[in-house]
């Protein structure tokens, strides 16, 4: 039995009308009549009474089979179609929260513009979890951040089995409430904040106590602890006057009630590095890695 004829038959029964079925299917009424006649000729039985349009006993039995058959055919078509549209590759990348800035977003957008069938998953994790995920092979790529002397590597703990490549460096700033006594300064030394109670946000900001040998012995004190990767939540705490945090300038600016003051001493920058296994990422992940580490990252469609 031709499934097209079966579909016409079920639609005529549903509409109880040849003309109504023709409108639903986009056929002429004569084409619908021809379909029904061809199906009846194939089976050798009358399937429909014409006035009114109702199924005969044989037509009712056929209807019981026709609807499940058509559903199975539709399911088969959908599954085959999904197979041809399956992603050409899947990439899973882990990022520490302050590393999730404009560059990763632009890199992913550029990759998907060039390779629309690639599927990308981004997971915001603590830095140690990013390193562990790439090492174990659960992540194809990792982006981690931290403070370092200009052009120095981060020296990520536990990353000895991985290759680290610089992605970006930008100014490291102290995020303060707008009404903080030091908010009008053009620059700040860590020593200026030795008496401050810092917001302790190890996953979402740069921890001041582990900055650099130059910062050792400053005796940083923490007040509120924020356990989570949401930078916006940390800035809400800063705005409420609960203490400063260290962030890349791009993450600290544009938040009402928060001022970003450059850190001038020790001389440090916020650095983001790409991590992958030493054997190299897969082909699609390698393309994303190249975009993430490009000196100039073109805008999508450029």
Coordinates of N, CA, C and O in Angstrom, one line a residue, residues 7 26-27 30 32-33 84 92-93 100 190 193 195 204 212 229 262 266 282 299:
X7 N -2.4 8.1 3.7 CA -2.5 9.4 4.3 C -3.7 10.2 3.8 O -4.5 10.8 4.6
X26 N -3.7 20.0 0.4 CA -3.2 20.9 -0.7 C -3.4 20.2 -2.1 O -2.7 20.5 -3.0
X27 N -4.3 19.3 -2.2 CA -4.6 18.6 -3.4 C -5.9 19.2 -4.0 O -6.7 19.9 -3.3
X30 N -10.4 16.2 -7.2 CA -10.3 15.1 -8.1 C -9.1 14.2 -7.8 O -9.2 12.9 -7.9
X32 N -7.9 13.7 -4.8 CA -8.2 12.9 -3.6 C -9.1 11.8 -4.0 O -8.9 10.6 -3.5
X33 N -10.1 12.0 -4.9 CA -10.9 10.9 -5.3 C -10.1 9.8 -6.0 O -10.4 8.6 -5.8
X84 N 21.3 12.8 9.6 CA 22.1 13.5 8.6 C 22.4 14.9 9.2 O 23.4 15.5 8.7
X92 N 33.7 20.1 24.4 CA 33.4 20.5 25.8 C 34.6 21.3 26.3 O 35.7 20.7 26.4
X93 N 34.3 22.5 26.7 CA 35.4 23.3 27.3 C 35.0 23.8 28.7 O 33.9 24.1 28.9
X100 N 35.7 33.7 31.5 CA 34.5 33.7 30.6 C 34.2 35.1 30.2 O 33.3 35.7 30.7
X190 N 48.5 47.1 46.7 CA 47.9 46.2 47.7 C 48.1 46.6 49.1 O 47.3 46.4 50.0
X193 N 45.5 48.5 50.9 CA 44.3 47.7 51.3 C 44.6 46.7 52.3 O 43.9 45.7 52.5
X195 N 44.5 46.8 55.5 CA 43.5 46.7 56.6 C 42.1 46.4 56.1 O 41.2 46.3 57.0
X204 N 35.3 33.1 41.7 CA 34.8 34.2 40.8 C 35.7 35.4 40.7 O 35.5 36.2 39.8
X212 N 51.2 36.5 44.2 CA 52.5 36.6 43.6 C 53.5 36.7 44.8 O 53.1 37.2 45.9
X229 N 30.6 30.7 41.0 CA 31.4 31.3 39.9 C 30.8 32.5 39.3 O 31.3 33.1 38.4
X262 N 42.8 50.7 39.0 CA 43.9 49.8 38.6 C 44.8 49.5 39.8 O 45.0 50.3 40.7
X266 N 51.8 45.3 43.6 CA 52.8 44.9 42.7 C 52.3 45.0 41.2 O 51.1 45.0 41.0
X282 N 41.4 17.4 19.5 CA 40.9 17.0 18.2 C 40.8 18.1 17.2 O 41.1 19.3 17.5
X299 N 35.8 39.2 14.1 CA 34.4 39.1 14.5 C 33.7 38.1 13.5 O 34.1 37.9 12.4

